[in-house]
Tab-separated table of C-alpha atoms in Angstrom:
chain	number	residue	atom	x	y	z
A	1	MET	CA	49.520	86.561	-137.297
A	2	LYS	CA	48.534	84.539	-140.227
A	3	THR	CA	50.419	83.820	-143.489
A	4	LYS	CA	49.450	83.182	-146.971
A	5	ILE	CA	48.385	80.630	-149.037
A	6	LEU	CA	51.683	80.204	-151.591
A	7	SER	CA	51.345	81.860	-154.698
A	8	PHE	CA	52.528	80.829	-157.837
A	9	ALA	CA	54.253	84.421	-157.947
A	10	ALA	CA	56.505	82.950	-155.405
A	11	ALA	CA	56.377	79.549	-156.368
A	12	VAL	CA	57.753	80.418	-159.909
A	13	LEU	CA	61.009	81.051	-158.690
A	14	LEU	CA	61.438	77.507	-157.526
A	15	VAL	CA	63.892	74.976	-159.651
A	16	ILE	CA	64.444	71.406	-159.154
A	17	THR	CA	68.092	69.514	-158.706
A	18	ALA	CA	67.004	65.860	-157.888
A	19	ILE	CA	63.731	63.950	-157.569
A	20	SER	CA	64.511	60.471	-155.166
A	21	CYS	CA	60.563	59.470	-155.412
A	22	THR	CA	58.970	55.540	-153.946
A	23	THR	CA	55.448	54.435	-154.062
A	24	SER	CA	55.981	52.288	-151.366
A	25	ASP	CA	53.204	54.097	-149.486
A	26	ALA	CA	50.839	54.163	-152.503
A	27	ASP	CA	46.808	52.849	-152.191
A	28	PRO	CA	45.784	49.753	-153.582
A	29	ALA	CA	43.218	50.480	-156.124
A	30	GLY	CA	40.011	50.558	-155.723
A	31	GLN	CA	40.006	51.547	-152.050
A	32	ASN	CA	39.154	54.981	-150.656
A	33	SER	CA	38.948	56.414	-147.440
A	34	SER	CA	35.341	55.809	-147.499
A	35	GLY	CA	35.795	51.812	-147.884
A	36	GLY	CA	33.598	52.649	-151.400
A	37	THR	CA	33.967	53.753	-154.618
A	38	ILE	CA	34.295	57.971	-154.855
A	39	THR	CA	31.283	59.694	-153.397
A	40	VAL	CA	29.863	61.987	-156.852
A	41	ASN	CA	28.135	64.736	-155.309
A	42	THR	CA	24.967	65.640	-158.460
A	43	GLY	CA	23.610	68.059	-156.176
A	44	ASP	CA	24.908	71.824	-154.476
A	45	LEU	CA	28.375	72.097	-153.714
A	46	LYS	CA	29.254	71.464	-150.833
A	47	LEU	CA	31.676	74.977	-149.899
A	48	PHE	CA	34.211	74.655	-146.552
A	49	LEU	CA	35.879	77.576	-146.238
A	50	ILE	CA	39.322	78.513	-144.209
A	51	ASP	CA	38.446	81.955	-142.206
A	52	THR	CA	42.375	82.522	-140.747
A	53	ALA	CA	41.568	79.812	-137.787
A	54	LYS	CA	38.146	78.300	-138.170
A	55	VAL	CA	36.507	76.207	-139.893
A	56	ASN	CA	33.077	77.494	-141.971
A	57	THR	CA	30.639	76.217	-144.237
A	58	ILE	CA	28.754	77.993	-146.414
A	59	THR	CA	25.940	77.796	-149.492
A	60	MET	CA	26.892	78.477	-153.304
A	61	THR	CA	25.411	81.655	-153.255
A	62	GLY	CA	27.942	83.048	-150.673
A	63	THR	CA	25.193	83.064	-147.763
A	64	ASN	CA	24.302	80.727	-144.285
A	65	GLU	CA	27.632	80.707	-143.185
A	66	LEU	CA	28.100	78.389	-139.996
A	67	THR	CA	31.258	77.902	-138.498
A	68	VAL	CA	31.804	73.794	-137.909
A	69	LEU	CA	35.428	74.375	-136.542
A	70	ASN	CA	37.025	77.052	-134.373
A	71	ARG	CA	40.756	77.007	-134.033
A	72	LYS	CA	41.487	80.209	-132.519
A	73	VAL	CA	43.328	80.577	-129.547
A	74	ASN	CA	45.235	84.168	-129.816
A	75	SER	CA	46.221	86.352	-132.773
A	76	ASN	CA	48.886	83.587	-133.551
A	77	SER	CA	46.472	80.997	-134.271
A	78	TYR	CA	45.458	79.951	-137.854
A	79	ILE	CA	45.097	77.221	-140.099
A	80	GLY	CA	47.354	76.542	-143.039
A	81	SER	CA	46.040	73.392	-145.428
A	82	PHE	CA	43.149	71.862	-145.977
A	83	SER	CA	41.728	68.716	-147.801
A	84	LEU	CA	38.238	67.157	-147.236
A	85	ASN	CA	38.067	62.786	-148.222
A	86	SER	CA	36.465	61.073	-150.802
A	87	ASP	CA	33.106	61.425	-149.539
A	88	ALA	CA	33.146	65.092	-147.642
A	89	SER	CA	32.552	63.205	-144.001
A	90	LYS	CA	35.649	64.384	-142.767
A	91	PHE	CA	38.931	66.540	-143.550
A	92	VAL	CA	42.532	66.801	-142.051
A	93	TYR	CA	43.933	70.854	-142.036
A	94	VAL	CA	47.162	72.213	-140.651
A	95	ASP	CA	47.078	73.894	-136.655
A	96	ASN	CA	49.259	76.749	-136.429
A	97	GLN	CA	49.363	77.846	-132.748
A	98	GLY	CA	51.837	80.368	-131.311
A	99	ALA	CA	52.437	82.260	-128.058
A	100	PHE	CA	55.178	84.404	-126.310
A	101	ALA	CA	56.187	83.196	-122.961
A	102	ASN	CA	59.522	84.109	-120.985
A	103	GLY	CA	60.207	87.074	-123.623
A	104	ALA	CA	60.264	84.306	-126.448
A	105	PHE	CA	58.101	83.064	-129.044
A	106	THR	CA	56.408	79.373	-128.784
A	107	SER	CA	54.821	77.484	-131.450
A	108	VAL	CA	52.815	74.677	-132.517
A	109	LYS	CA	52.131	72.969	-135.588
A	110	SER	CA	50.261	69.841	-135.778
A	111	ILE	CA	47.956	67.770	-138.336
A	112	ARG	CA	44.658	67.309	-137.409
A	113	VAL	CA	41.479	65.134	-138.547
A	114	ALA	CA	37.661	65.971	-138.601
A	115	ASN	CA	35.010	65.130	-138.750
A	116	ALA	CA	32.495	67.378	-141.448
A	117	ASN	CA	30.125	68.980	-138.888
A	118	GLY	CA	33.956	69.813	-136.745
A	119	SER	CA	33.052	66.571	-134.431
A	120	ASN	CA	35.777	64.028	-133.219
A	121	ASP	CA	38.547	66.793	-134.005
A	122	VAL	CA	42.305	64.656	-133.200
A	123	ALA	CA	46.122	65.591	-133.263
A	124	ILE	CA	47.829	62.610	-135.586
A	125	TYR	CA	50.875	64.510	-135.735
A	126	THR	CA	52.825	66.911	-133.809
A	127	LEU	CA	55.745	68.556	-135.859
A	128	PRO	CA	58.913	69.021	-134.279
A	129	ASN	CA	59.481	72.374	-131.956
A	130	SER	CA	61.251	74.699	-134.349
A	131	THR	CA	64.078	76.584	-132.438
A	132	ASN	CA	66.984	79.601	-133.196
A	133	THR	CA	68.835	76.921	-135.797
A	134	VAL	CA	66.099	74.806	-136.883
A	135	ASN	CA	62.431	75.527	-138.315
A	136	THR	CA	59.763	72.950	-140.079
A	137	GLU	CA	56.891	73.811	-141.918
A	138	VAL	CA	54.112	71.546	-143.277
A	139	GLY	CA	53.432	72.613	-147.208
A	140	PHE	CA	50.292	70.822	-148.024
A	141	VAL	CA	48.171	67.888	-146.361
A	142	LYS	CA	46.079	66.182	-148.543
A	143	PHE	CA	43.332	63.611	-147.808
A	144	GLY	CA	44.247	60.615	-149.646
A	145	THR	CA	42.344	57.103	-150.196
A	146	SER	CA	43.884	55.364	-147.594
A	147	LYS	CA	46.503	57.263	-145.890
A	148	ILE	CA	46.778	61.223	-145.327
A	149	TYR	CA	49.629	62.482	-147.547
A	150	PHE	CA	51.471	65.743	-146.704
A	151	SER	CA	54.622	67.891	-147.106
A	152	LEU	CA	57.741	68.881	-144.359
A	153	GLN	CA	60.317	71.135	-145.217
A	154	THR	CA	62.917	71.633	-142.509
A	155	GLN	CA	65.183	74.739	-142.823
A	156	THR	CA	68.745	74.498	-140.973
A	157	PHE	CA	70.553	78.123	-140.363
A	158	SER	CA	74.238	77.527	-139.271
A	159	GLY	CA	76.693	80.113	-140.113
A	160	GLY	CA	75.060	82.197	-142.082
A	161	THR	CA	73.192	79.855	-144.126
A	162	THR	CA	70.257	77.465	-144.652
A	163	SER	CA	69.999	74.383	-145.279
A	164	THR	CA	66.374	72.933	-146.636
A	165	ILE	CA	65.383	69.115	-146.682
A	166	THR	CA	61.783	68.616	-148.685
A	167	LYS	CA	59.905	65.860	-146.951
A	168	LEU	CA	57.551	63.935	-148.729
A	169	ASN	CA	55.149	62.060	-145.991
A	170	SER	CA	52.957	59.977	-145.510
A	171	ILE	CA	50.631	58.607	-142.240
A	172	ASN	CA	47.819	56.140	-141.284
A	173	PHE	CA	44.407	57.980	-140.309
A	174	ASP	CA	45.119	57.526	-136.578
A	175	GLY	CA	48.641	58.888	-136.714
A	176	SER	CA	50.914	55.318	-137.344
A	177	GLY	CA	52.682	54.087	-140.033
A	178	LEU	CA	54.005	57.418	-140.086
A	179	VAL	CA	56.981	57.319	-143.892
A	180	SER	CA	58.969	59.698	-145.163
A	181	GLN	CA	61.427	60.481	-148.190
A	182	ASN	CA	64.066	63.102	-148.530
A	183	TYR	CA	63.346	65.306	-152.063
A	184	ASN	CA	66.717	66.111	-152.341
A	185	GLY	CA	67.798	70.227	-152.657
A	186	SER	CA	66.325	73.458	-151.227
A	187	LEU	CA	63.069	74.973	-149.788
A	188	SER	CA	64.492	77.282	-152.809
A	189	ALA	CA	65.224	74.859	-155.486
A	190	MET	CA	61.655	72.453	-155.209
A	191	TYR	CA	57.934	72.961	-154.461
A	192	ILE	CA	55.456	70.326	-153.697
A	193	ALA	CA	52.166	71.611	-154.688
A	194	THR	CA	50.135	68.122	-153.956
A	195	VAL	CA	49.770	64.183	-154.725
A	196	THR	CA	46.891	62.511	-156.549
A	197	ALA	CA	44.834	60.287	-153.375
A	198	ASP	CA	46.569	57.219	-154.657
A	199	GLY	CA	49.838	59.008	-153.268
A	200	LYS	CA	51.093	57.879	-157.355
A	201	TYR	CA	51.522	61.259	-158.921
A	202	LEU	CA	52.783	64.996	-157.364
A	203	THR	CA	52.682	68.612	-159.225
A	204	ASP	CA	55.224	70.722	-158.435
A	205	TYR	CA	56.527	74.152	-159.811
A	206	LEU	CA	59.720	74.893	-161.492
A	207	SER	CA	61.435	77.539	-163.459
A	208	ALA	CA	63.162	77.129	-166.831
A	209	PRO	CA	65.293	80.254	-167.519
A	210	ASN	CA	63.064	82.911	-168.262
A	211	GLN	CA	59.585	80.473	-168.205
A	212	PRO	CA	58.354	79.007	-165.334
A	213	ARG	CA	56.751	75.262	-165.838
A	214	PHE	CA	54.034	73.228	-164.239
A	215	GLN	CA	54.908	69.494	-164.261
A	216	ILE	CA	53.487	66.463	-163.024
A	217	VAL	CA	55.584	63.043	-161.702
A	218	ASP	CA	55.128	59.805	-161.257
A	219	ARG	CA	56.742	58.882	-158.231
A	220	ALA	CA	57.678	55.120	-159.294
A	221	GLY	CA	58.622	55.781	-162.731
A	222	ASP	CA	61.952	55.748	-164.273
A	223	ASN	CA	62.600	52.928	-161.378
A	224	GLY	CA	61.854	55.483	-158.741
A	225	ALA	CA	63.806	58.199	-159.514
A	226	GLY	CA	60.942	59.766	-160.388
A	227	SER	CA	59.969	60.540	-164.043
A	228	ILE	CA	58.010	63.774	-165.674
A	229	VAL	CA	54.287	62.546	-167.506
A	230	TYR	CA	53.610	65.715	-167.939
A	231	GLN	CA	54.908	69.774	-168.248
A	232	GLU	CA	54.227	72.606	-169.663
A	233	ASN	CA	54.973	76.414	-170.036
A	234	ILE	CA	52.892	78.597	-167.768
A	235	THR	CA	52.552	81.853	-170.473
A	236	ALA	CA	49.866	83.876	-168.122
A	237	ILE	CA	51.594	86.382	-166.105
A	238	THR	CA	54.019	84.942	-163.729
A	239	ALA	CA	52.468	85.565	-160.396
A	240	SER	CA	48.898	85.171	-161.476
A	241	ALA	CA	48.168	80.856	-161.455
A	242	SER	CA	47.245	79.080	-158.088
A	243	PRO	CA	49.377	76.343	-156.757
A	244	ALA	CA	46.941	72.793	-158.973
A	245	VAL	CA	44.958	69.901	-157.660
A	246	PHE	CA	44.007	66.912	-158.308
A	247	SER	CA	40.446	65.350	-158.996
A	248	TYR	CA	39.238	63.477	-156.454
A	249	ASP	CA	38.895	60.421	-158.343
A	250	ASN	CA	42.738	61.367	-159.718
A	251	LYS	CA	41.315	61.583	-163.066
A	252	PHE	CA	42.359	64.966	-163.833
A	253	ALA	CA	44.804	68.007	-162.487
A	254	TYR	CA	43.504	71.543	-162.502
A	255	TYR	CA	44.759	75.238	-162.282
A	256	GLY	CA	43.853	77.853	-162.474
A	257	PHE	CA	45.341	81.341	-164.047
A	258	VAL	CA	44.372	84.911	-164.861
A	259	GLU	CA	45.381	85.870	-168.669
A	260	ASN	CA	44.479	88.890	-171.003
A	261	GLN	CA	42.107	90.101	-168.136
A	262	SER	CA	39.737	86.375	-167.933
A	263	LEU	CA	40.116	83.487	-165.720
A	264	LYS	CA	40.586	80.467	-166.966
A	265	VAL	CA	41.204	77.025	-165.909
A	266	ARG	CA	43.569	74.757	-167.113
A	267	VAL	CA	42.664	70.764	-167.628
A	268	ILE	CA	45.065	68.431	-167.700
A	269	ASN	CA	43.854	64.377	-168.916
A	270	MET	CA	45.420	61.767	-166.244
A	271	THR	CA	45.045	59.332	-168.705
A	272	THR	CA	46.382	61.060	-171.954
A	273	PHE	CA	48.105	63.744	-170.288
A	274	THR	CA	46.570	66.575	-172.768
A	275	ALA	CA	45.521	69.975	-171.299
A	276	VAL	CA	42.687	72.153	-172.722
A	277	THR	CA	41.990	75.517	-170.625
A	278	LYS	CA	38.583	76.690	-170.150
A	279	THR	CA	37.695	81.046	-169.875
A	280	ILE	CA	35.257	80.705	-166.810
A	281	ALA	CA	35.393	84.808	-166.358
A	282	SER	CA	36.322	87.634	-168.515
A	283	ASN	CA	36.861	91.075	-167.066
A	284	PHE	CA	39.157	90.346	-164.419
A	285	THR	CA	40.968	93.605	-163.554
A	286	LEU	CA	43.102	92.952	-159.947
A	287	SER	CA	46.826	93.638	-160.772
A	288	SER	CA	48.132	91.898	-157.931
A	289	PHE	CA	46.283	88.933	-156.064
A	290	SER	CA	47.014	85.422	-155.018
A	291	LEU	CA	44.294	81.992	-156.300
A	292	TYR	CA	43.109	78.693	-154.616
A	293	ILE	CA	41.038	76.361	-156.903
A	294	SER	CA	38.788	73.882	-155.575
A	295	VAL	CA	37.562	70.854	-158.184
A	296	ALA	CA	34.213	69.110	-157.106
A	297	SER	CA	33.598	65.755	-157.365
A	298	ASP	CA	31.537	65.397	-160.734
A	299	ASN	CA	35.220	66.833	-162.253
A	300	ASN	CA	32.990	69.636	-163.787
A	301	ARG	CA	32.039	72.519	-160.817
A	302	GLY	CA	34.249	74.197	-159.088
A	303	ILE	CA	35.312	77.147	-156.775
A	304	LEU	CA	38.222	80.086	-157.686
A	305	THR	CA	38.829	82.132	-155.068
A	306	VAL	CA	40.520	85.426	-155.631
A	307	THR	CA	42.335	87.076	-152.954
A	308	GLY	CA	44.065	90.544	-153.312
A	309	TYR	CA	46.457	92.707	-151.291
A	310	ASN	CA	44.313	95.685	-150.293
A	311	ASN	CA	42.311	94.359	-147.153
A	312	ALA	CA	39.370	93.547	-149.569
A	313	PRO	CA	37.054	90.798	-148.853
A	314	SER	CA	38.224	87.806	-150.681
A	315	LYS	CA	36.011	87.009	-153.711
A	316	SER	CA	35.019	83.134	-154.966
A	317	PHE	CA	33.789	82.660	-158.301
A	318	VAL	CA	31.449	79.442	-158.380
A	319	PHE	CA	32.626	78.176	-161.675
A	320	ASN	CA	30.679	75.395	-163.981
A	321	LEU	CA	33.168	73.412	-166.922
A	322	SER	CA	30.725	72.488	-169.251
A	323	THR	CA	29.757	75.692	-170.007
A	324	SER	CA	32.533	78.215	-169.284
A	325	SER	CA	30.486	80.319	-166.890
A	326	SER	CA	30.606	81.447	-163.113
A	327	THR	CA	28.725	82.819	-160.112
A	328	THR	CA	30.539	84.779	-157.803
A	329	PHE	CA	30.043	86.033	-154.302
A	330	ASN	CA	32.548	87.810	-151.481
A	331	ASN	CA	33.576	86.595	-148.617
A	332	ASN	CA	33.333	88.203	-145.426
A	333	ASP	CA	36.634	89.663	-145.299
A	334	SER	CA	40.157	89.352	-146.859
A	335	TYR	CA	41.421	86.382	-144.118
A	336	VAL	CA	38.831	83.675	-146.394
A	337	ASP	CA	42.178	82.491	-148.475
A	338	TYR	CA	40.210	79.783	-149.835
A	339	VAL	CA	37.296	77.344	-150.375
A	340	THR	CA	37.019	73.977	-150.758
A	341	THR	CA	34.290	72.197	-152.652
A	342	PHE	CA	32.879	68.422	-153.346
């Protein structure tokens, strides 16, 4: 059993009812997970792809695929969200395992950290067990500068109704120091896409009447209640935008989308809170798909992975924003939902 990356088609249905923020878990400026400055890769891109329950590395041309971590136990095994640290020496991921025993299904979900070559793979947080009345899922995980950030959505089922609490959490690399904050409302009311590596900003999706929007929230704004520092309407077809990501150095936010059969990247400057659009490919004709974007540490190159719903292999577009160009390669199957780059 396997879940797909949440597409914007689902995200645009979400409406925020309230935001309650704090930055007590934000990272000090100038620090990162390697103890130095952000490493900028000027050579060939380092690509990590998720293939169901495996973490693989691959070249920029889609060749020499190598499995560095295999978490497959049975058909219920899969890896969810995935994030590299600031020098691509480690990654954090969501591990999902499940099995039937005595007629009942039991799932084990955990957040794990490993070296980039798959060694020293350890669990730093295990989610509460799901029951018939309570289910908890990880929305995203992010390797921050001195902490790991992740969101949890806990659904409680009672009397035919469902209530949901969304929490944004931070935890130390060794699993200590868990800090949680609640987001009022329900899962159908809020979707946190990710946070900056210093924990200061988050992105989420909401929908105004007949118009989906993308926004960036300063968690410390409005005396800790959280304030919107940037928002824009998504004018493309609502089913055709990726979840947003922040750059490794927190200077930009990005999301990919399709408009008029062109594959585009929206680039938001986190200093001026202005945006530009870059076209990276044309003649895009798929009508049903999901997108995932990752941008390298140079803030110029990246990869946009397109997954269709016809069991065909997904396709990755390796792009260059300064030249508005891209090259492509097909992944080995349809279960490669996304590729992360450094």
